[in-house]
mmCIF file of C-alpha atoms in Angstrom:
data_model
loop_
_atom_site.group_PDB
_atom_site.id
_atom_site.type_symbol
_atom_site.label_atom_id
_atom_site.label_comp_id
_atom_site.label_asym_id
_atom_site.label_seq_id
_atom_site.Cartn_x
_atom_site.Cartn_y
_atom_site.Cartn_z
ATOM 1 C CA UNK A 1 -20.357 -15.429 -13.184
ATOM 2 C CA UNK A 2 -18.161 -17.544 -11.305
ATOM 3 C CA UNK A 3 -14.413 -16.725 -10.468
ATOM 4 C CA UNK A 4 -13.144 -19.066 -13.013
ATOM 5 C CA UNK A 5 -15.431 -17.905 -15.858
ATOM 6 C CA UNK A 6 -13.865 -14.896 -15.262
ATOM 7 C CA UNK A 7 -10.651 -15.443 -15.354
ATOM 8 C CA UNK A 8 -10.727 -17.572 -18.610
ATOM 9 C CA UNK A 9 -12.968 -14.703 -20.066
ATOM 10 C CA UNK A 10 -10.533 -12.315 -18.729
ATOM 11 C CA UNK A 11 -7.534 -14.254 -21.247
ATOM 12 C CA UNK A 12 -9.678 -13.807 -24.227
ATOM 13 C CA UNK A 13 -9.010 -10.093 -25.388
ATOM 14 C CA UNK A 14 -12.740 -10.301 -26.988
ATOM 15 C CA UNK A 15 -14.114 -10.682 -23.409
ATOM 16 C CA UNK A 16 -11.241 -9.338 -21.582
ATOM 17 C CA UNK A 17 -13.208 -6.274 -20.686
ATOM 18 C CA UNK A 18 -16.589 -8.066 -19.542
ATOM 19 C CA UNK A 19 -14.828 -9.980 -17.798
ATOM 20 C CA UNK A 20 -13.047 -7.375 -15.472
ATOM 21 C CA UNK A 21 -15.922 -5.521 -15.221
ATOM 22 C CA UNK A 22 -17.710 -8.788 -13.812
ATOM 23 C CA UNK A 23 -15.293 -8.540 -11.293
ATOM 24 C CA UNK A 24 -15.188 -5.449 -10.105
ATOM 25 C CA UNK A 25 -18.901 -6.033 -9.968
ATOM 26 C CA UNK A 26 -18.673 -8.775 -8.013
ATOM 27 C CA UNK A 27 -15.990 -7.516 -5.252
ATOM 28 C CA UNK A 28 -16.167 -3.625 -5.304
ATOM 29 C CA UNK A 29 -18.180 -3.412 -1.914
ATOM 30 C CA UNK A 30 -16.035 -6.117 0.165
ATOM 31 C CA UNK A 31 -13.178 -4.484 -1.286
ATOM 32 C CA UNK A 32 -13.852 -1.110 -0.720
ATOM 33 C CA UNK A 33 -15.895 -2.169 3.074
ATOM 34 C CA UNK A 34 -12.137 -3.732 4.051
ATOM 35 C CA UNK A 35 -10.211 -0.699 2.876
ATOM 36 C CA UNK A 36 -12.292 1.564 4.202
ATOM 37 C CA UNK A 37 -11.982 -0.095 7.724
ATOM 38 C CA UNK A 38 -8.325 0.446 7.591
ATOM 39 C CA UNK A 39 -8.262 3.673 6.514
ATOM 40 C CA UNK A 40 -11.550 5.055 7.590
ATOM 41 C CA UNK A 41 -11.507 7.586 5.525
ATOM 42 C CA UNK A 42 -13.811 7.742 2.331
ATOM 43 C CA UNK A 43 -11.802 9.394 -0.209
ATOM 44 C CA UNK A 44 -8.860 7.217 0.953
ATOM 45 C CA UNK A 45 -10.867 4.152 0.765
ATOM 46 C CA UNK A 46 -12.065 5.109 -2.839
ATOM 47 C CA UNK A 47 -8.369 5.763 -4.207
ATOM 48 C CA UNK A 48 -7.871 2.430 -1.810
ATOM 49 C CA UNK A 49 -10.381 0.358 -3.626
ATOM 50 C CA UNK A 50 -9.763 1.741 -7.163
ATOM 51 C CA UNK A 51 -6.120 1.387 -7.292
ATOM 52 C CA UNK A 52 -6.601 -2.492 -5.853
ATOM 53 C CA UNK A 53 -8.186 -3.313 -9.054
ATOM 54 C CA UNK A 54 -5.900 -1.459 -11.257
ATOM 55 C CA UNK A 55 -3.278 -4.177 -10.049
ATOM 56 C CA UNK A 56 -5.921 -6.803 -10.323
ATOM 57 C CA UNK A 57 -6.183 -5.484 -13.433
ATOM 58 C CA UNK A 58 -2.521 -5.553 -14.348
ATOM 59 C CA UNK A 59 -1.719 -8.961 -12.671
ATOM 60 C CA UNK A 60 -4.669 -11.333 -13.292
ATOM 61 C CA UNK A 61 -3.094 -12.971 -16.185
ATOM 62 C CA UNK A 62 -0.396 -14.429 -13.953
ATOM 63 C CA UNK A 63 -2.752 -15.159 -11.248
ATOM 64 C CA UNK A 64 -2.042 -18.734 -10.753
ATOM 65 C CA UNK A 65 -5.508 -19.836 -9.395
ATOM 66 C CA UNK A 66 -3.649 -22.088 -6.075
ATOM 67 C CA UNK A 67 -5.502 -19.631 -4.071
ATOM 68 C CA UNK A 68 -8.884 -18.371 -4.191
ATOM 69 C CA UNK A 69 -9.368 -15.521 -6.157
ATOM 70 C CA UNK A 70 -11.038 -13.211 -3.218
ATOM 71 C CA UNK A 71 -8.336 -13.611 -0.519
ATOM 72 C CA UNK A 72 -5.776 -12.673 -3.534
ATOM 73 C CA UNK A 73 -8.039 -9.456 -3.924
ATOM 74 C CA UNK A 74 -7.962 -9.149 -0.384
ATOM 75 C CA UNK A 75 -4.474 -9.017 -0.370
ATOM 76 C CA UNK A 76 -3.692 -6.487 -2.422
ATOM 77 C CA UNK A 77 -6.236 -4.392 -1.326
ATOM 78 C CA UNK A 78 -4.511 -4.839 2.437
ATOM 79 C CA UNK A 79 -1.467 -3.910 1.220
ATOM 80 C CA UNK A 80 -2.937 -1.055 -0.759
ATOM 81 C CA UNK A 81 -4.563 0.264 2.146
ATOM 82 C CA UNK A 82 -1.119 0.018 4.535
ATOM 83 C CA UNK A 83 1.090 1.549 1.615
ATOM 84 C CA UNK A 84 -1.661 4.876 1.546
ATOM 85 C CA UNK A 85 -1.726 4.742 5.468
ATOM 86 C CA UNK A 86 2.407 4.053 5.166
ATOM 87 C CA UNK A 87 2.870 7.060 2.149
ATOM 88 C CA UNK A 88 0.663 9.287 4.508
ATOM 89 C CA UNK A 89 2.866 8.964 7.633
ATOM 90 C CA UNK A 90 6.532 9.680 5.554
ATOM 91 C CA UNK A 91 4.740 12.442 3.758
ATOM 92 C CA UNK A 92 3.128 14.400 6.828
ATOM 93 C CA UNK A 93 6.591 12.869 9.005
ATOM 94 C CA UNK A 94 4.532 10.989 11.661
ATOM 95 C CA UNK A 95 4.920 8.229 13.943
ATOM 96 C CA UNK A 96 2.238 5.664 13.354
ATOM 97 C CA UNK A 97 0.908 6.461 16.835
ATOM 98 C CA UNK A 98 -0.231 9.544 15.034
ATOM 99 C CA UNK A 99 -1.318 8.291 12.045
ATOM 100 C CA UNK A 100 -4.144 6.109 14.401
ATOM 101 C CA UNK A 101 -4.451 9.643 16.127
ATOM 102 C CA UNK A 102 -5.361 11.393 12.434
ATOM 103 C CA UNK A 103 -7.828 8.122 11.753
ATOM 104 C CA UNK A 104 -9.170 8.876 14.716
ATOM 105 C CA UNK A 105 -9.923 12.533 13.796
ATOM 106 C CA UNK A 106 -11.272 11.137 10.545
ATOM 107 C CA UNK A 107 -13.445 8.794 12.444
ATOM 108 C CA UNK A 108 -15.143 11.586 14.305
ATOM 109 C CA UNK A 109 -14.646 14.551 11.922
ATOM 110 C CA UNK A 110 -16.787 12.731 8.722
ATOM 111 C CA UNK A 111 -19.831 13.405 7.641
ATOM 112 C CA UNK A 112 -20.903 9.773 6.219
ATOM 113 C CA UNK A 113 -20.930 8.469 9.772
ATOM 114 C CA UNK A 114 -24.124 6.718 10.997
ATOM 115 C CA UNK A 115 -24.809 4.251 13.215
ATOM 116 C CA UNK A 116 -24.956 3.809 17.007
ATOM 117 C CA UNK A 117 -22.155 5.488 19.245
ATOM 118 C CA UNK A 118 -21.112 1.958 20.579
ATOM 119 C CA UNK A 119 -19.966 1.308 16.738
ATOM 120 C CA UNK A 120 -17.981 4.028 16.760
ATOM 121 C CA UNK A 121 -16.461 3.769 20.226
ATOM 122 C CA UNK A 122 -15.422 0.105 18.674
ATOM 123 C CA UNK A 123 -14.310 1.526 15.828
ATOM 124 C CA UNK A 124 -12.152 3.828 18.267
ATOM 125 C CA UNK A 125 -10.820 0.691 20.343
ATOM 126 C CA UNK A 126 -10.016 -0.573 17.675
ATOM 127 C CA UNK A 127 -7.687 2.230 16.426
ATOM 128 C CA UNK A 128 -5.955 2.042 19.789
ATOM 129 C CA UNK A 129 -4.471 -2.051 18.556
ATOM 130 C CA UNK A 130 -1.017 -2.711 16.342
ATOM 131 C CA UNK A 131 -2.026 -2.677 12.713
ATOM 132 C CA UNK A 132 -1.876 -6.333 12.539
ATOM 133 C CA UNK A 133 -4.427 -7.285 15.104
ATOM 134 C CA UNK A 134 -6.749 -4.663 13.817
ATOM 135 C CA UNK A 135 -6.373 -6.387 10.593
ATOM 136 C CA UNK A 136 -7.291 -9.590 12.084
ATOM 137 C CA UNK A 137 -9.975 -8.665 13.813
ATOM 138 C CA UNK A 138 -11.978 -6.524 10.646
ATOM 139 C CA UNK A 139 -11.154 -10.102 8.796
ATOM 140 C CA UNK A 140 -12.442 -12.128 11.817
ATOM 141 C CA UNK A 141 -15.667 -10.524 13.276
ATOM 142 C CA UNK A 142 -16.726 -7.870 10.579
ATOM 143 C CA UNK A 143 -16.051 -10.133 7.470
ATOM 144 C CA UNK A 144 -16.531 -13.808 9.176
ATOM 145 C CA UNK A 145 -13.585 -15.004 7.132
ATOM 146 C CA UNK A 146 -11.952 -18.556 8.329
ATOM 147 C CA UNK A 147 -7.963 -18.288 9.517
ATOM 148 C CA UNK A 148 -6.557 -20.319 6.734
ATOM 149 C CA UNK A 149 -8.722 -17.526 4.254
ATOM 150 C CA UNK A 150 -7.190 -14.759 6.279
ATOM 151 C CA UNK A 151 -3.703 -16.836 6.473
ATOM 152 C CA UNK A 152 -3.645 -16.770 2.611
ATOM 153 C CA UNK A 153 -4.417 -13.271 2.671
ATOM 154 C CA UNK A 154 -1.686 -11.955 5.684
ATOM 155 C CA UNK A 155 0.840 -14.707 4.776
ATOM 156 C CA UNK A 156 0.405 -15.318 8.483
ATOM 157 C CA UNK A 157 0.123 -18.580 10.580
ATOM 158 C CA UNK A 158 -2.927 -19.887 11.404
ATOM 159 C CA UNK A 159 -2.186 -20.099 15.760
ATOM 160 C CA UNK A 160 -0.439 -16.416 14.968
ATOM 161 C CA UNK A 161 -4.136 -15.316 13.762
ATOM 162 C CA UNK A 162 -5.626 -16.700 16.420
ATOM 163 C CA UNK A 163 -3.317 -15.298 19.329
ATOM 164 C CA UNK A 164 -3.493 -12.120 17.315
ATOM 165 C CA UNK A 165 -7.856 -11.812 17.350
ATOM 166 C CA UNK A 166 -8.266 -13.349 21.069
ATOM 167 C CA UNK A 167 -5.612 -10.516 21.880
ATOM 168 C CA UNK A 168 -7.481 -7.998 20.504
ATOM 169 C CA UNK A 169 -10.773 -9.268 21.722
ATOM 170 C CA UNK A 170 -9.571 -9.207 25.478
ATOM 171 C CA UNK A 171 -8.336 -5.184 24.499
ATOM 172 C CA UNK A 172 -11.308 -4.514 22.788
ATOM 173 C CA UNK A 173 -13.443 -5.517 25.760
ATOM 174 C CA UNK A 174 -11.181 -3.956 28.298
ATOM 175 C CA UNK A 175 -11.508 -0.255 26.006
ATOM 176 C CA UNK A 176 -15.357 -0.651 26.000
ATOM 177 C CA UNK A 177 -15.844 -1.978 29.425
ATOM 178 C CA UNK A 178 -13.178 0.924 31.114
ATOM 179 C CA UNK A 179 -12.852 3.536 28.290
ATOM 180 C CA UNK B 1 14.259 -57.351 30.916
ATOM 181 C CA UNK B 2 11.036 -55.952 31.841
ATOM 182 C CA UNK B 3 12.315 -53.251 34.344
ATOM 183 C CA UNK B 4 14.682 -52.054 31.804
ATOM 184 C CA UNK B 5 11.913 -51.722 29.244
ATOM 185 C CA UNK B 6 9.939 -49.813 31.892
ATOM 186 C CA UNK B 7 12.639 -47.465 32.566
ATOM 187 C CA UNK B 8 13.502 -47.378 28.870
ATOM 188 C CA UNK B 9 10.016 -46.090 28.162
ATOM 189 C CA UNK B 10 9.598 -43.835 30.730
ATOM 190 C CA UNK B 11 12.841 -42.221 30.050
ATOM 191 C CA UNK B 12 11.318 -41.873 26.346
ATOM 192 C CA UNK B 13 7.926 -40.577 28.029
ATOM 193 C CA UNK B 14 9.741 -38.080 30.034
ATOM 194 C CA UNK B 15 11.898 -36.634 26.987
ATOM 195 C CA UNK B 16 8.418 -36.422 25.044
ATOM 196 C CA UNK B 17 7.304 -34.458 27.794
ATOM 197 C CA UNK B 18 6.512 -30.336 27.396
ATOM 198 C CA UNK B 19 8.818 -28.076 29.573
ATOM 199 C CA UNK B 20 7.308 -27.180 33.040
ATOM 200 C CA UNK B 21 6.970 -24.202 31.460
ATOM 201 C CA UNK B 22 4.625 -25.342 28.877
ATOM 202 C CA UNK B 23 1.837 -25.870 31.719
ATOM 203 C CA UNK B 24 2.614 -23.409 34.020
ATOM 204 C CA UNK B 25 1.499 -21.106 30.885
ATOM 205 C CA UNK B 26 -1.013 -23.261 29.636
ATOM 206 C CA UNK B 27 -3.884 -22.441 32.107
ATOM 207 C CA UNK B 28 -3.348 -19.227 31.637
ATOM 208 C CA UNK B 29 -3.787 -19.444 27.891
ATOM 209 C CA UNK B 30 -6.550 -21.424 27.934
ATOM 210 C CA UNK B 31 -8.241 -18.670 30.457
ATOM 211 C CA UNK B 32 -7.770 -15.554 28.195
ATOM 212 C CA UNK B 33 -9.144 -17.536 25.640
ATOM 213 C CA UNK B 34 -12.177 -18.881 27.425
ATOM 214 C CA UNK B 35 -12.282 -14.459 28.479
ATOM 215 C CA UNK B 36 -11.823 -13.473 24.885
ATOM 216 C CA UNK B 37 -14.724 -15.881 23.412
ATOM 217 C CA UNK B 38 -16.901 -14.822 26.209
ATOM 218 C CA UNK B 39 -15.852 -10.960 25.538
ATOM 219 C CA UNK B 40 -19.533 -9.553 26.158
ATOM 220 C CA UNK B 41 -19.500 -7.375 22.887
ATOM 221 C CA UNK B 42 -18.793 -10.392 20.898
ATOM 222 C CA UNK B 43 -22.489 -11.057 21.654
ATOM 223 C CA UNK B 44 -23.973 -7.850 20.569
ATOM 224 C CA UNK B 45 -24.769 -8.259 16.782
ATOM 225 C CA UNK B 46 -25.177 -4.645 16.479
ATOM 226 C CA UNK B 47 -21.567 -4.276 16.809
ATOM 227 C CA UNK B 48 -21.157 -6.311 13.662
ATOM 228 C CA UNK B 49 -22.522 -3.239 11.773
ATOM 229 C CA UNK B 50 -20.091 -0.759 10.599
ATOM 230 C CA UNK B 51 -20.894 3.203 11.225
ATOM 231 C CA UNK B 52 -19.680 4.192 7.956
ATOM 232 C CA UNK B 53 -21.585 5.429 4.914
ATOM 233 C CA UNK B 54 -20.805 6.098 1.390
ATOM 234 C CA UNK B 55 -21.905 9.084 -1.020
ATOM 235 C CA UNK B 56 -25.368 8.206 -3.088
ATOM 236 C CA UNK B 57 -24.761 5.763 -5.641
ATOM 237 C CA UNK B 58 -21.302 5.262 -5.370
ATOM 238 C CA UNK B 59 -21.461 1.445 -6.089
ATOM 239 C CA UNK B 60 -23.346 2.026 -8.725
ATOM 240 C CA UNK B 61 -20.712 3.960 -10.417
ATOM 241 C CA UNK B 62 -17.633 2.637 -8.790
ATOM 242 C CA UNK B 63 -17.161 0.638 -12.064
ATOM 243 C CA UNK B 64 -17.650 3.528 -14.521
ATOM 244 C CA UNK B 65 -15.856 6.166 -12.721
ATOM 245 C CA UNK B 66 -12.735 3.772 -12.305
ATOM 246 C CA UNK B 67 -12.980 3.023 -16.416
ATOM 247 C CA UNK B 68 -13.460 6.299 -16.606
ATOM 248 C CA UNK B 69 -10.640 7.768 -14.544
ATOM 249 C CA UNK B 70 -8.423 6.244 -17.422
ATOM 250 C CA UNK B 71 -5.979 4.325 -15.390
ATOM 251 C CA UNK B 72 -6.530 0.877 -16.343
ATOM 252 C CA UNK B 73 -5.053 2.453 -20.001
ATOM 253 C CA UNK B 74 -2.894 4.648 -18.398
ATOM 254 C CA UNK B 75 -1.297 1.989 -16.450
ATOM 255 C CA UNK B 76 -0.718 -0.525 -19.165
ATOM 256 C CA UNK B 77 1.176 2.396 -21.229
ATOM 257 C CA UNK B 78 3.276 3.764 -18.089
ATOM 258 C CA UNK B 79 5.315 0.640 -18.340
ATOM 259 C CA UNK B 80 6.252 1.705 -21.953
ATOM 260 C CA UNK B 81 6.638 4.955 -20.985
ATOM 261 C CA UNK B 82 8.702 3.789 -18.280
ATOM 262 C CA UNK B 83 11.574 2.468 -20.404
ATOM 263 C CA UNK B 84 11.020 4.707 -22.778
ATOM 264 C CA UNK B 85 11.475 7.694 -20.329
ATOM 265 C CA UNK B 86 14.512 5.629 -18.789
ATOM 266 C CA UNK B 87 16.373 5.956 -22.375
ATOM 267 C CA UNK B 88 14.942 9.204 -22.517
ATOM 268 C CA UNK B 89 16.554 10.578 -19.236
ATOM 269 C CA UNK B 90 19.374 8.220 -19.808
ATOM 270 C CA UNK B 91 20.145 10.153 -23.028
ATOM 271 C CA UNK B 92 19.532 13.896 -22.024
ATOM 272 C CA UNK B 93 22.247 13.123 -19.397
ATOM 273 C CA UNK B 94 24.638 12.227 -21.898
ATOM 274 C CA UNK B 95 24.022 14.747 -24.054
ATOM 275 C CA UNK B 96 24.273 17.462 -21.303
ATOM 276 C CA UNK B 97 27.550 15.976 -20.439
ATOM 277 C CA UNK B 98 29.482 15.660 -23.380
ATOM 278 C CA UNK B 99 28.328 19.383 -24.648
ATOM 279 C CA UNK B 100 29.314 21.084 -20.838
ATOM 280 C CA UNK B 101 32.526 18.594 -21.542
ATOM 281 C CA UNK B 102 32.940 20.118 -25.308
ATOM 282 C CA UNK B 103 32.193 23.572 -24.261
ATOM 283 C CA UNK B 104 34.417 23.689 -21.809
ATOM 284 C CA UNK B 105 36.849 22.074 -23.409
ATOM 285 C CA UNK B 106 36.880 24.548 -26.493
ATOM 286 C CA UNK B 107 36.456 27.952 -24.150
ATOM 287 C CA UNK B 108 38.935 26.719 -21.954
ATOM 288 C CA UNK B 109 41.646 26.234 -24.855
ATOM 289 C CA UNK B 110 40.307 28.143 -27.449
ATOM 290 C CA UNK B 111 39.687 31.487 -25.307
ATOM 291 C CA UNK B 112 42.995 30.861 -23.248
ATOM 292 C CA UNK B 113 45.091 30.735 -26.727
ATOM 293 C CA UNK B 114 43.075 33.684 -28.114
ATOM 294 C CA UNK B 115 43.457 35.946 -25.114
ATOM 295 C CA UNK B 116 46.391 35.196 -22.993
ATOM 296 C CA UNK B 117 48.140 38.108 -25.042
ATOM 297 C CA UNK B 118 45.851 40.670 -23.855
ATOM 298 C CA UNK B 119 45.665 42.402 -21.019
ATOM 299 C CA UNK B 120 42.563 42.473 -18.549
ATOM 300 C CA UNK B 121 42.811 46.318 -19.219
ATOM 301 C CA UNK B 122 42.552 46.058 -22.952
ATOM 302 C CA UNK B 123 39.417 43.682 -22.505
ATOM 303 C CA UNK B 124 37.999 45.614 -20.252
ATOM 304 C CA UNK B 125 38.296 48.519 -22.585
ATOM 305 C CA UNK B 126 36.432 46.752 -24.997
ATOM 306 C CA UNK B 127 33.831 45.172 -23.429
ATOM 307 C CA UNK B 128 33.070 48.711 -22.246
ATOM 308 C CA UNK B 129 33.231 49.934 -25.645
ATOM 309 C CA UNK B 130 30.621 47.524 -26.517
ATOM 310 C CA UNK B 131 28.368 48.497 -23.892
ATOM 311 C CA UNK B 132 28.701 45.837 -22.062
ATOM 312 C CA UNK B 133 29.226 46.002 -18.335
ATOM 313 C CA UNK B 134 30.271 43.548 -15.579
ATOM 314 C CA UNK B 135 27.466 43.685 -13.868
ATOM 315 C CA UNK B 136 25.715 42.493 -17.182
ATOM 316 C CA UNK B 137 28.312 39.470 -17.506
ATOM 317 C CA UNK B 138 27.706 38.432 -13.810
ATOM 318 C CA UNK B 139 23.804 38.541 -14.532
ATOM 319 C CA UNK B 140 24.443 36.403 -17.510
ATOM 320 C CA UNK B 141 26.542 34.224 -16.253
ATOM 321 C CA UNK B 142 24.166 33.525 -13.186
ATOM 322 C CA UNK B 143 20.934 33.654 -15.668
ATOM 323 C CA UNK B 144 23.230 30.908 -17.470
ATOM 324 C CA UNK B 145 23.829 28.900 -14.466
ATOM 325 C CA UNK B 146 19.770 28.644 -13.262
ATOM 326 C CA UNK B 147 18.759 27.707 -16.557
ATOM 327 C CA UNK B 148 21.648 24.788 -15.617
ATOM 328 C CA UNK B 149 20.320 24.135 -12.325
ATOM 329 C CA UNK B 150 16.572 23.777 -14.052
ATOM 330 C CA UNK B 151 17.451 21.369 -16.433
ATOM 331 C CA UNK B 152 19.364 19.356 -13.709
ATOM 332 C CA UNK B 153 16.760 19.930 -11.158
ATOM 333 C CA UNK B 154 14.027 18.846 -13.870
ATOM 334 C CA UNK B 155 16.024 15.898 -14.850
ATOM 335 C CA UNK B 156 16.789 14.792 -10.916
ATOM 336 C CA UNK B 157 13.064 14.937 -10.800
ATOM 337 C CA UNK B 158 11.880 12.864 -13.449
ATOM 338 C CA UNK B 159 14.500 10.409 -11.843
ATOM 339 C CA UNK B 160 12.642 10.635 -8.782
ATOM 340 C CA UNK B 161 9.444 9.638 -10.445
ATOM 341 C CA UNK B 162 11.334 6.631 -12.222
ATOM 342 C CA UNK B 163 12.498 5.667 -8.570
ATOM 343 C CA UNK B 164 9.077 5.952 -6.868
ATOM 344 C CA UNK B 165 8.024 3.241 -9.571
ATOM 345 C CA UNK B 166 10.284 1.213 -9.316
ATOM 346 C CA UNK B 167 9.577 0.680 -5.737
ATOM 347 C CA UNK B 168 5.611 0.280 -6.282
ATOM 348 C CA UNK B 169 6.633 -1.804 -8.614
ATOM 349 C CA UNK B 170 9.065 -3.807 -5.961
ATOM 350 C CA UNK B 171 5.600 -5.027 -3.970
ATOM 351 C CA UNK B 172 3.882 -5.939 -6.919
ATOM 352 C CA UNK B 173 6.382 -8.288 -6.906
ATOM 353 C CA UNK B 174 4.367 -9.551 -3.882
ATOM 354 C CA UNK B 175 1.263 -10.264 -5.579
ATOM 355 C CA UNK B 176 3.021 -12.304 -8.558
ATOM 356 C CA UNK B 177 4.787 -14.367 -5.917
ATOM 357 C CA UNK B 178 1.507 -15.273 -4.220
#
């Protein structure tokens, strides 16, 4: 079903509820892949990924369709994800240095982990960047999106994005080259 | 003519002109660029490969297990809830008020008319009589005031929930403007 099938299906309450599962069909993985990557842990990602379509859920009738509907889901997912990692560093009264510190335990401590050790030393270099470039870069590299997709989804200016990912590239490369 | 033209133009040319600035820094751009597109792990397409997993069949259920955790209902009632809760709260404040207000009011005068005549001893005397002692009245009077302080303390919390909300509600705001 394409995206605007589904949103006119989603108006009619007959096919309202076909029509959301469609979507959730349709974006559950990318959704729950990107929210995982900022929070790295699974059960965070989950609650992550479920409560981003509970506001889809709640806000698609006044989606106004200028955008496309995936970097809209995108975007609420990303700010999902940085409220949990946000609601996490008030509750346990951290300094985000920490809170990378705790994904970093998370990173090492889980037991759905596979993979080579270079992805998770990446994953680690990664942890060491602002939240913003991190961001960025998962959009970037993992999930090939183009700057103006990730632009609509940040609210950030295309030659921002960029200085943002070649930053973190040259980091990234220092960490794995040095670290 | 001409000469003034030239000069005219390359005044323009030089106020069109970046700072020295501008490509002092500009080499220097262009060389972390050419560093960061030729990063060595950009090449390695394992990289692209996250090292996460997820439990057994948890795509395959995402969709039931989020219908089933209730909240897409739950959510669409809390807004009702919401007000109703905020006329709810609203309410038990006034009420709480205006009896503590009335109470007082009526103890105060009607207790102060009543027993102004008579002495502490005489009252004393009686509530003895009665069998009932100070200590009892203290307990009372402090059993009295945490069933006070649990009603306000339940009440400050509900307000609490009301607030958090609100402010989820705040970066929705986000979304709708987007």
């Amino acid at each position: 079903m394409e995206d605007k099938d589904i949103l006119i299906a989603f108006k009619d309450p007959d096919t309202r509820h076909i029509a959301f599962r469609e979507l959730v069909d349709k974006y559950k993985e990318r959704v729950y892949w990107h929210a995982r990557k900022i929070v790295i842990d699974h059960e965070d990602a989950d609650d992550v990924a479920q409560e981003a379509f509970i506001k889809v859920y709640k806000n698609l009738e006044g989606f106004r369709e200028a955008s496309q509907l995936f970097t809209w889901i995108y975007r609420i997912t990303t700010n999902e994800a940085l409220n949990l990692l946000k609601k996490k560093q008030k509750k346990q009264g951290i300094s985000i240095d920490e809170v990378a510190h705790e994904l970093e335990h998370s990173l090492t401590s889980s037991n759905l982990l596979s993979g080579e050790e270079i992805q998770l030393k990446l994953q680690k270099a990664l942890l060491q960047l602002p939240e913003k470039q991190r961001l960025v870069f998962n959009m970037k590299y993992f999930d090939d999106l183009k700057y103006d997709e990730i632009s609509e989804i940040t609210g950030t200016s295309v030659g921002g994005l960029k200085a943002s990912y070649h930053l973190a590239v040259k980091k990234i490369e220092t960490y794995l080259t040095e670290g | 003519m001409k000469k003034d033209k030239a000069n005219k133009e390359g005044m323009e040319g030089a106020k069109k002109q970046p700072s020295s600035d501008y490509f002092s820094s500009f080499t220097d751009k262009v060389m972390n660029r050419v560093a960061a597109e030729e990063a060595s792990f950009l090449k390695n397409d394992l990289l692209r490969e996250l090292p996460f997993t997820v439990p057994e069949g948890y795509f395959e259920q995402f969709g039931s297990n989020l219908e089933a955790s209730g909240k897409l209902k739950q959510e669409a009632k809390v807004i009702q809830l919401f007000q109703q809760n905020w006329l709810k709260y609203a309410a038990s404040i006034a009420i709480i008020f205006t009896l503590g207000f009335l109470l007082i009011q009526s103890n105060s005068t009607a207790n102060d008319a009543f027993l102004s005549d008579v002495s502490d001893e005489s009252i004393l005397g009686y509530l003895s009589e009665e069998g009932t002692s100070v200590e009892e009245l203290i307990i009372l009077d402090e059993s009295m005031q945490t069933v006070l302080d649990d009603m306000l303390a339940d009440v400050a919390s509900n307000y609490e929930d009301v607030i958090d909300y609100d402010r989820i509600d705040v970066t929705e705001l986000d979304y709708l403007e987007y």
